[in-house]
Every structure is written in structure tokens, then in C-alpha cells.
Amino acid sequence: MATVSLKSINKWFDSSQVLYDISIDIEDKEFVVFVGPSGCGKTTLLRIVAGLEDVSSGEVEIDGIDVSSAHPIERGISMVFQSYALYPHLSVFENIAFPLRVAKTPKAKLQEMVMRAADILRLTDRLEHKPGQLSGGQRQRVAIGRSIVRQPKVFLFDEPLSNLDAALRGEMRVELSKLHKSLNATMIYVTHDQVEAMTMADRIMVLSEGKLEQFGTPMDLYHRPKTKFVAGFIGHPKMNFLSASCLSIDSDGVKVELPAIGKQLLPVEPLKVNQGEELEVGVRPEDLMLSETGKGLPLKVDVLERLGGSTLVYGSLDKYPNFCAMLQGDANVREGELVNLDVNPASIHAFDSNGNAMKRRQVPEILK
Ligand code: ATP
């Protein structure tokens, strides 16, 4: 059993505040990812959980016990860093065994624990190698192995895959998800890569400038972002935003004026929106399709990226120069031409002038 609760965490470095009143409860065996752009405070928060950084105010609880002033060793955590931090002169076996040697673990037990970790991480045939003879992914697995043998209550990962190439990152994502299932442990993982967050997390905490934007499941964040920031951060390619004046509000939703296509009713809960207010409308590239009627959003195509299974179409729409549509397959589109795009109004997101999302009335099946 290892729950982690962060209670009203604030952090200042000298006179500058970098974390603001962060409170979340992480459940036993959960895989939680802290994600956000560079400098948003995610590593500082992870280091606070680890005890490598003090809180300025607030509490860290592990299994219901306040550990805010406990030494890192007393917290039952183990941290894997981006830089691997392996000993180059020691073999893979000895690198994994290192914490057990420090703890004076009996030889037979040490052997059994290292072999089990090596087996889980598929390193059994590399145990005699030195780190310099390993690939990046293998080195990262050794660092994880050293963490596993400590049998921590909570695993902490600080951008562990960012030194790897794209293909290896993809493989390691799958391996880490499998590892989480086989160890049945609580894990907290820091990354700036929203794809890593979406693919591995049970729940994701999105941070922006030290503030918690949203904490929820990947699909909740994707389909029901609470803020424009989360909507723009989660999803690839990024959501398109258009400003649209609020024409009227009634029980069916909000009517707005969209570029070129004119009046459109959006089936959303209007929150505290006023008639005449300038709203932001969000359309995901993958929610757009080529119009068969010749009506719809007019996009002047600048660049095509043909990916085989889909085609990314970049161009300008009205006053928006960086609009993107993701069309299925080998879309029949050419650079330089004008195409019209349809979008289902139920998939459109709307944000008030403070960037707060209006709840969509029709939620996808997966959230019901
Ligand atoms: P990155 O993805 O670039 O690692 P991050 O989201 O992990 O970024 P942090 O490293 O937590 O961000 O840093 C958050 C803020 O705190 C930044 O503005 C950073 O400059 C500042 N900061 C971090 N450590 C210190 C320190 N020891 N002293 C002063 N400021 C610090």
C-alpha cells in the first residue's frame, strides 16, 4: 500500500514562487504523470516528493504519514533520473546490486533480487557488461533495475526517456507500462512530452507556470479539457483556436459567428458567458474532414505532410495562418489549393474569455 498526497504545496526559490497551492491524492498502484512545458515546476514537485527539495509550505504524505521533513532515505521512494547515473567501472550486475551492497543484504538474497530485476528488464544476458557497452535503452533499464531492487513504496521517474531516440522511446514507453503492471507499484513520472503522458498514465496532472491546470485520466483531459491551456497542450497535432463572438445563449447552447461559415450553434453549457463576449473556439485537427458540399471552413493549403495512414494539412483559414487538419489516408488535396472542411459541432470546444472551458453536452462513449 502506497498512497501519496500532496497538500497545498507552495515552493519559493528566494523571492520567486515556482509552485502554487498544489493538492492531489495519488492512489495506491497508480501511475501518475506530471506534465507541462519547460519551467512549469514538475521536476521541483517530484524532488519535493523525493525529499531532495523542501516545501516552503504544505505537506507531503506517503501512506497517510506526513513525510515533509523526513530524509529521502526514510520515505521509501526510489528515483530514476534522465541521466541514468550509472557507475561506469561496475558491471550491470554490480550497478543493479549497488543499493543492496550498501544495505549489506546477504549474498543469496542479493543474487536472487538482482536476477529477478534483470529478468523483468530483459538484462540477464548483459549482466557482465559495463554501462559503456550498452545502448541508451539498456542503460536506462539498468537504472530502473537499481530502483526495483530497493523495493520502494513509490517509484519516481524524472524524464527517464528524453535521451533516447524516438523509436526507442516508443519501445521503452511500452516496457514501462508493462513494468508498472508487473510490479504493481505506485509510480510518479515527470515529462514534458504529452504523448508519454497520454500513453502511460492512469491519471495526468497538467502544470502551467507552477499551477495545477487539471488532474484527470488521459481521455478526460483529451475530451473534457477544463482550460484552453490543457486543450492546447494535450493532443497532437495541437488543437486549432479561433476567436468567435458570442451571438446568443439559450438552452441548446451558445451561438457563435465562425469565420466564413457564419452562425453556428455549439452544444455546450454556457457557464458565465455573456452575449457579445469574445470566445475562443477549439477544433482538433483530427475532428476535421473534407467537405463534400463545397461549404465549411475554407482552408488555403500551404504544406502537406503525408504520413501514409493520415495526411496533415497546414494552411491559413481566414486570419489564422497556422491552421491544421488531419485527414484520413491519402487525402485528395494539393498544396496551393483551397479546400473546405466540415466539423461536427458536438466535437467543437469553447472557452470563455478567461480560458475556462464550457462543458460539452455530448461526451464520447469512452467517458460515459
Ligand atoms: P524542465 O522540463 O525544463 O526540466 P520543469 O517543469 O521541471 O522544467 P523545474 O525544474 O521544476 O521545471 O523549475 C521550475 C522553476 O523553478 C523554473 O523557473 C526554474 O528556473 C526554477 N528553479 C528550479 N530549481 C531552482 C533552484 N535550485 N534555484 C532557483 N530556481 C530554481
Coordinates of C-alpha atoms and ligand atoms in Angstrom, one line a residue:
M1 CA 0.0 0.0 0.0
A2 CA 1.5 3.4 -1.0
T3 CA -0.7 6.4 -1.5
V4 CA 0.9 9.8 -2.0
S5 CA -1.0 13.0 -1.0
L6 CA 0.3 16.5 -1.8
K7 CA -1.5 19.0 0.4
S8 CA -1.3 22.7 -0.6
I9 CA 2.3 22.6 -1.7
N10 CA 3.9 26.0 -2.2
K11 CA 7.5 26.5 -3.2
W12 CA 9.6 29.6 -3.4
F13 CA 13.2 29.9 -4.5
D14 CA 14.3 33.1 -2.8
S15 CA 11.7 35.6 -3.7
S16 CA 10.3 33.8 -6.7
Q17 CA 7.4 31.4 -6.3
V18 CA 7.5 28.3 -8.6
L19 CA 4.7 26.2 -7.2
Y20 CA 1.3 27.4 -6.1
D21 CA -1.0 25.5 -3.7
I22 CA -0.7 22.1 -5.4
S23 CA -3.1 19.5 -3.9
I24 CA -3.6 16.0 -5.3
D25 CA -4.2 12.5 -4.0
I26 CA -2.4 9.6 -5.8
E27 CA -3.9 6.2 -5.2
D28 CA -2.1 3.0 -4.4
K29 CA -0.6 1.4 -7.5
E30 CA -1.5 4.4 -9.7
F31 CA 0.8 5.6 -12.5
V32 CA 0.6 9.4 -12.3
V33 CA 2.4 11.6 -14.8
F34 CA 3.3 15.3 -14.1
V35 CA 3.4 17.0 -17.5
G36 CA 3.8 20.6 -18.6
P37 CA 6.1 22.9 -20.6
S38 CA 9.7 23.5 -19.6
G39 CA 10.0 25.5 -16.3
C40 CA 6.4 24.8 -15.1
G41 CA 7.7 23.2 -11.9
K42 CA 7.2 19.5 -12.5
T43 CA 10.8 18.4 -11.5
T44 CA 10.7 20.6 -8.4
L45 CA 7.5 18.9 -7.4
L46 CA 8.9 15.5 -7.9
R47 CA 12.0 16.4 -5.9
I48 CA 9.7 17.6 -3.2
V49 CA 8.1 14.2 -3.1
A50 CA 11.5 12.6 -3.0
G51 CA 12.7 14.8 -0.2
L52 CA 15.5 16.3 -2.3
E53 CA 13.8 19.7 -2.1
D54 CA 12.0 21.2 0.9
V55 CA 8.4 22.6 0.7
S56 CA 8.0 26.2 1.6
S57 CA 4.6 25.4 2.9
G58 CA 2.2 22.4 2.6
E59 CA 2.6 18.7 3.3
V60 CA 3.7 15.5 1.5
E61 CA 2.0 12.4 2.9
I62 CA 3.1 8.9 1.9
D63 CA 0.7 6.2 3.2
G64 CA -1.1 8.8 5.3
I65 CA 2.1 9.8 7.1
D66 CA 3.4 13.4 6.9
V67 CA 7.0 13.0 5.5
S68 CA 7.5 16.6 4.6
S69 CA 10.5 16.9 6.9
A70 CA 11.7 13.2 6.6
H71 CA 15.1 12.4 5.0
P72 CA 14.8 10.9 1.4
I73 CA 16.0 7.5 2.7
E74 CA 13.2 7.4 5.2
R75 CA 10.5 8.0 2.6
G76 CA 10.5 4.6 0.9
I77 CA 10.9 6.1 -2.5
S78 CA 13.3 5.4 -5.4
M79 CA 14.1 7.9 -8.1
V80 CA 15.3 7.2 -11.7
F81 CA 16.9 10.2 -13.4
Q82 CA 17.2 11.3 -17.0
S83 CA 21.0 10.9 -16.8
Y84 CA 21.0 7.2 -15.7
A85 CA 23.7 8.0 -13.1
L86 CA 25.3 4.5 -13.5
Y87 CA 28.8 3.7 -12.3
P88 CA 30.9 3.2 -15.5
H89 CA 33.5 0.9 -13.9
L90 CA 30.9 -1.5 -12.4
S91 CA 29.2 -4.3 -14.4
V92 CA 25.4 -4.2 -15.0
F93 CA 25.1 -6.8 -12.1
E94 CA 27.0 -4.6 -9.7
N95 CA 25.2 -1.4 -10.8
I96 CA 21.9 -3.1 -10.1
A97 CA 23.2 -4.6 -6.8
F98 CA 24.7 -1.4 -5.6
P99 CA 21.9 -0.4 -3.1
L100 CA 21.8 -3.9 -1.8
R101 CA 25.5 -3.9 -1.1
V102 CA 25.2 -0.6 0.7
A103 CA 22.4 -2.2 2.8
K104 CA 24.6 -5.2 3.5
T105 CA 22.0 -7.6 2.0
P106 CA 23.0 -11.3 2.4
K107 CA 24.7 -12.7 -0.7
A108 CA 22.0 -15.2 -1.6
K109 CA 19.2 -12.7 -1.2
L110 CA 21.2 -10.1 -3.2
Q111 CA 21.8 -12.6 -6.1
E112 CA 18.1 -13.5 -6.2
M113 CA 16.9 -9.9 -6.2
V114 CA 19.3 -8.8 -8.9
M115 CA 18.4 -11.8 -11.1
R116 CA 14.7 -11.1 -10.7
A117 CA 15.1 -7.4 -11.7
A118 CA 17.4 -8.4 -14.6
D119 CA 14.7 -10.9 -15.7
I120 CA 11.9 -8.4 -15.6
L121 CA 14.0 -5.9 -17.5
R122 CA 15.4 -8.4 -20.0
L123 CA 19.0 -7.7 -19.0
T124 CA 20.0 -11.3 -18.0
D125 CA 22.4 -11.7 -20.9
R126 CA 24.1 -8.3 -20.2
L127 CA 24.9 -8.7 -16.5
E128 CA 28.7 -8.9 -17.1
H129 CA 28.8 -5.9 -19.4
K130 CA 29.9 -2.4 -18.4
P131 CA 27.5 0.6 -19.0
G132 CA 29.7 1.8 -21.8
Q133 CA 28.9 -1.4 -23.8
L134 CA 25.1 -0.9 -23.6
S135 CA 22.6 1.0 -25.7
G136 CA 20.8 4.0 -24.2
G137 CA 17.7 2.0 -23.6
Q138 CA 19.6 -0.8 -21.9
R139 CA 21.4 1.8 -19.6
Q140 CA 18.0 3.2 -18.7
R141 CA 16.8 -0.3 -17.9
V142 CA 19.8 -0.8 -15.6
A143 CA 19.0 2.4 -13.8
I144 CA 15.4 1.1 -13.4
G145 CA 16.8 -2.2 -12.2
R146 CA 18.7 -0.5 -9.4
S147 CA 15.5 1.1 -8.4
I148 CA 13.5 -2.1 -8.4
V149 CA 15.8 -4.0 -6.0
R150 CA 15.3 -1.3 -3.4
Q151 CA 11.6 -2.4 -3.3
P152 CA 10.4 1.2 -2.8
K153 CA 6.9 2.1 -1.9
V154 CA 6.9 4.7 -4.7
F155 CA 8.9 4.9 -7.9
L156 CA 9.8 8.4 -9.1
F157 CA 10.9 8.9 -12.7
D158 CA 12.3 12.3 -13.9
E159 CA 12.2 12.4 -17.7
P160 CA 13.8 9.0 -18.0
L161 CA 13.4 8.6 -21.7
S162 CA 14.4 12.0 -23.0
N163 CA 17.9 10.9 -24.0
L164 CA 16.6 8.2 -26.2
D165 CA 15.8 8.3 -29.9
A166 CA 12.1 8.3 -31.0
A167 CA 11.9 4.6 -31.8
L168 CA 13.5 3.6 -28.5
R169 CA 11.3 6.0 -26.6
G170 CA 8.3 4.3 -28.1
E171 CA 9.6 0.8 -27.0
M172 CA 10.5 2.0 -23.5
R173 CA 7.1 3.5 -23.0
V174 CA 5.5 0.1 -23.6
E175 CA 8.1 -1.5 -21.3
L176 CA 7.5 0.9 -18.5
S177 CA 3.7 0.3 -18.8
K178 CA 4.4 -3.5 -18.5
L179 CA 6.8 -2.9 -15.6
H180 CA 4.1 -0.9 -13.8
K181 CA 1.6 -3.8 -14.2
S182 CA 4.1 -6.5 -13.2
L183 CA 5.4 -4.6 -10.1
N184 CA 2.0 -3.3 -9.1
A185 CA 3.7 -0.3 -7.6
T186 CA 2.8 3.4 -7.3
M187 CA 4.7 5.4 -9.9
I188 CA 5.1 9.1 -10.5
Y189 CA 6.6 10.1 -13.8
V190 CA 7.7 13.6 -15.0
T191 CA 7.8 14.5 -18.7
H192 CA 7.2 17.5 -21.0
D193 CA 6.1 15.0 -23.7
Q194 CA 2.3 14.8 -23.8
V195 CA 2.4 11.6 -25.8
E196 CA 4.3 9.8 -23.0
A197 CA 1.8 11.2 -20.5
M198 CA -1.2 10.1 -22.6
T199 CA 0.1 6.6 -23.3
M200 CA 1.4 5.6 -19.9
A201 CA -0.6 7.4 -17.2
D202 CA -3.6 6.3 -15.2
R203 CA -4.0 10.0 -14.4
I204 CA -2.2 13.0 -15.6
M205 CA -1.5 16.3 -13.7
V206 CA -1.0 19.2 -16.1
L207 CA 1.0 22.1 -14.7
S208 CA 1.5 25.5 -16.1
E209 CA 3.7 28.2 -14.5
G210 CA 3.6 26.3 -11.2
K211 CA -0.2 26.0 -11.1
L212 CA -2.3 22.9 -11.4
E213 CA -4.4 23.2 -14.5
Q214 CA -6.1 19.8 -14.4
F215 CA -5.7 16.3 -12.8
G216 CA -7.6 13.5 -14.6
T217 CA -7.5 10.5 -16.8
P218 CA -5.9 10.9 -20.3
M219 CA -9.3 10.6 -22.0
D220 CA -10.9 13.1 -19.6
L221 CA -8.1 15.6 -20.4
Y222 CA -8.4 15.0 -24.1
H223 CA -12.2 15.1 -24.4
R224 CA -13.0 17.4 -21.5
P225 CA -10.1 19.8 -21.0
K226 CA -11.1 22.3 -18.3
T227 CA -8.9 25.1 -19.7
K228 CA -7.7 26.4 -23.0
F229 CA -4.2 25.6 -21.8
V230 CA -4.9 21.9 -21.3
A231 CA -6.8 21.7 -24.6
G232 CA -3.8 23.1 -26.4
F233 CA -1.3 21.0 -24.6
I234 CA -2.9 17.6 -24.8
G235 CA -3.3 16.2 -28.3
H236 CA -1.1 16.1 -31.3
P237 CA -1.2 18.0 -33.7
K238 CA -2.3 20.8 -31.4
M239 CA -5.9 22.0 -31.2
N240 CA -6.7 24.9 -33.5
F241 CA -8.2 28.0 -31.8
L242 CA -10.4 30.7 -33.5
S243 CA -11.9 33.7 -31.8
A244 CA -15.7 33.9 -32.1
S245 CA -18.2 36.4 -30.8
C246 CA -21.0 35.0 -28.7
L247 CA -24.2 35.9 -30.6
S248 CA -26.7 34.4 -28.2
I249 CA -27.2 31.9 -25.4
D250 CA -30.1 29.6 -25.0
S251 CA -31.0 26.2 -23.5
D252 CA -29.4 24.4 -26.6
G253 CA -26.0 26.0 -26.1
V254 CA -24.1 29.0 -27.4
K255 CA -24.5 30.5 -30.9
V256 CA -21.2 31.9 -32.3
E257 CA -20.1 33.5 -35.6
L258 CA -17.4 31.4 -37.2
P259 CA -15.0 32.7 -39.9
A260 CA -16.5 32.2 -43.4
I261 CA -19.2 29.7 -42.3
G262 CA -21.1 32.2 -40.2
K263 CA -23.6 31.3 -37.4
Q264 CA -23.0 28.0 -35.6
L265 CA -24.7 26.6 -32.5
L266 CA -22.3 24.9 -30.1
P267 CA -23.9 22.3 -27.8
V268 CA -22.1 23.5 -24.6
E269 CA -23.1 24.6 -21.1
P270 CA -22.6 28.3 -21.3
L271 CA -21.2 28.9 -17.7
K272 CA -20.9 32.6 -17.1
V273 CA -20.8 33.7 -20.7
N274 CA -22.4 37.0 -21.8
Q275 CA -23.8 37.8 -25.2
G276 CA -21.3 39.8 -27.2
E277 CA -18.3 38.3 -25.3
E278 CA -15.4 37.2 -27.4
L279 CA -15.0 33.4 -27.0
E280 CA -12.3 31.0 -28.2
V281 CA -13.4 28.1 -30.2
G282 CA -11.2 25.0 -30.3
V283 CA -11.2 22.4 -33.1
R284 CA -8.9 19.4 -33.0
P285 CA -7.2 18.6 -36.4
E286 CA -8.5 15.1 -36.3
D287 CA -12.1 16.3 -35.9
L288 CA -12.0 17.9 -39.4
M289 CA -12.9 16.3 -42.7
L290 CA -13.1 17.3 -46.3
S291 CA -16.5 18.8 -47.1
E292 CA -18.5 17.1 -49.8
T293 CA -20.8 20.1 -50.2
G294 CA -18.2 22.7 -51.0
K295 CA -19.3 24.6 -47.8
G296 CA -17.5 24.6 -44.5
L297 CA -14.3 26.2 -43.2
P298 CA -12.2 27.4 -46.1
L299 CA -8.5 26.4 -45.8
K300 CA -5.8 27.7 -48.2
V301 CA -3.4 24.7 -48.2
D302 CA 0.3 25.7 -47.7
V303 CA 2.0 22.4 -46.7
L304 CA 1.0 18.7 -46.8
E305 CA 2.6 16.0 -44.6
R306 CA 1.7 12.6 -45.9
L307 CA 2.1 10.0 -43.2
G308 CA 0.5 7.1 -45.1
G309 CA -2.3 6.4 -42.7
S310 CA -3.2 10.1 -42.5
T311 CA -2.4 13.4 -44.2
L312 CA -1.6 16.5 -42.2
V313 CA -2.8 19.6 -44.0
Y314 CA -1.4 23.0 -42.8
G315 CA -2.7 26.3 -44.2
S316 CA -4.4 29.6 -43.5
L317 CA -8.0 29.9 -42.6
D318 CA -9.3 33.5 -42.6
K319 CA -6.9 35.4 -40.3
Y320 CA -5.3 32.3 -38.8
P321 CA -2.1 31.3 -40.7
N322 CA -1.3 28.1 -38.8
F323 CA -4.5 26.0 -39.1
C324 CA -4.1 22.3 -39.2
A325 CA -6.4 19.4 -40.3
M326 CA -5.6 15.7 -40.0
L327 CA -7.3 13.9 -42.8
Q328 CA -7.7 10.1 -43.1
G329 CA -5.5 8.2 -45.6
D330 CA -4.1 9.8 -48.8
A331 CA -6.4 12.7 -48.8
N332 CA -7.1 14.1 -52.3
V333 CA -5.6 17.6 -51.6
R334 CA -2.9 19.6 -53.2
E335 CA -0.6 22.3 -51.9
G336 CA -1.8 25.8 -53.0
E337 CA -5.5 24.8 -53.4
L338 CA -8.5 26.0 -51.3
V339 CA -10.4 23.2 -49.6
N340 CA -13.5 23.3 -47.4
L341 CA -13.6 21.4 -44.1
D342 CA -16.5 20.1 -42.2
V343 CA -16.6 19.7 -38.4
N344 CA -19.3 18.1 -36.2
P345 CA -20.4 21.0 -33.9
A346 CA -20.6 18.5 -31.0
S347 CA -16.8 18.0 -31.2
I348 CA -16.0 21.7 -31.1
H349 CA -14.7 23.1 -27.8
A350 CA -15.5 26.5 -26.5
F351 CA -13.7 28.7 -23.9
D352 CA -14.8 31.9 -22.2
S353 CA -12.6 35.0 -22.3
N354 CA -10.7 33.7 -19.2
G355 CA -9.7 30.5 -21.0
N356 CA -12.2 28.3 -19.0
A357 CA -13.9 25.5 -20.9
M358 CA -17.6 25.3 -21.3
K359 CA -18.8 21.7 -20.6
R360 CA -19.7 19.9 -23.8
R361 CA -23.2 18.4 -23.8
Q362 CA -22.4 15.3 -25.8
V363 CA -19.5 13.4 -24.3
P364 CA -17.8 10.5 -26.2
E365 CA -18.8 6.9 -25.2
I366 CA -15.5 6.3 -23.5
L367 CA -16.4 8.9 -20.8
K368 CA -19.9 7.6 -20.1
Ligands
ATP1 P1 12.1 21.3 -17.3 O1 11.1 20.5 -18.1 O2 12.8 22.3 -18.2 O3 13.0 20.5 -16.5 P2 10.4 21.8 -15.0 O4 9.0 21.9 -15.3 O5 10.9 20.5 -14.5 O6 11.3 22.2 -16.3 P3 11.6 23.0 -12.7 O7 13.0 22.4 -13.0 O8 10.8 22.4 -11.6 O9 10.8 23.0 -14.1 O10 11.8 24.5 -12.5 C1 10.7 25.3 -12.1 C2 11.1 26.8 -11.9 O11 12.0 26.8 -10.8 C3 12.0 27.3 -13.1 O12 11.7 28.6 -13.3 C4 13.4 27.2 -12.6 O13 14.2 28.2 -13.1 C5 13.2 27.4 -11.1 N1 14.2 26.6 -10.3 C6 14.4 25.3 -10.3 N2 15.4 24.9 -9.4 C7 15.8 26.1 -8.9 C8 16.8 26.4 -7.9 N3 17.6 25.5 -7.3 N4 17.0 27.7 -7.6 C9 16.3 28.7 -8.2 N5 15.3 28.5 -9.1 C10 15.1 27.2 -9.4

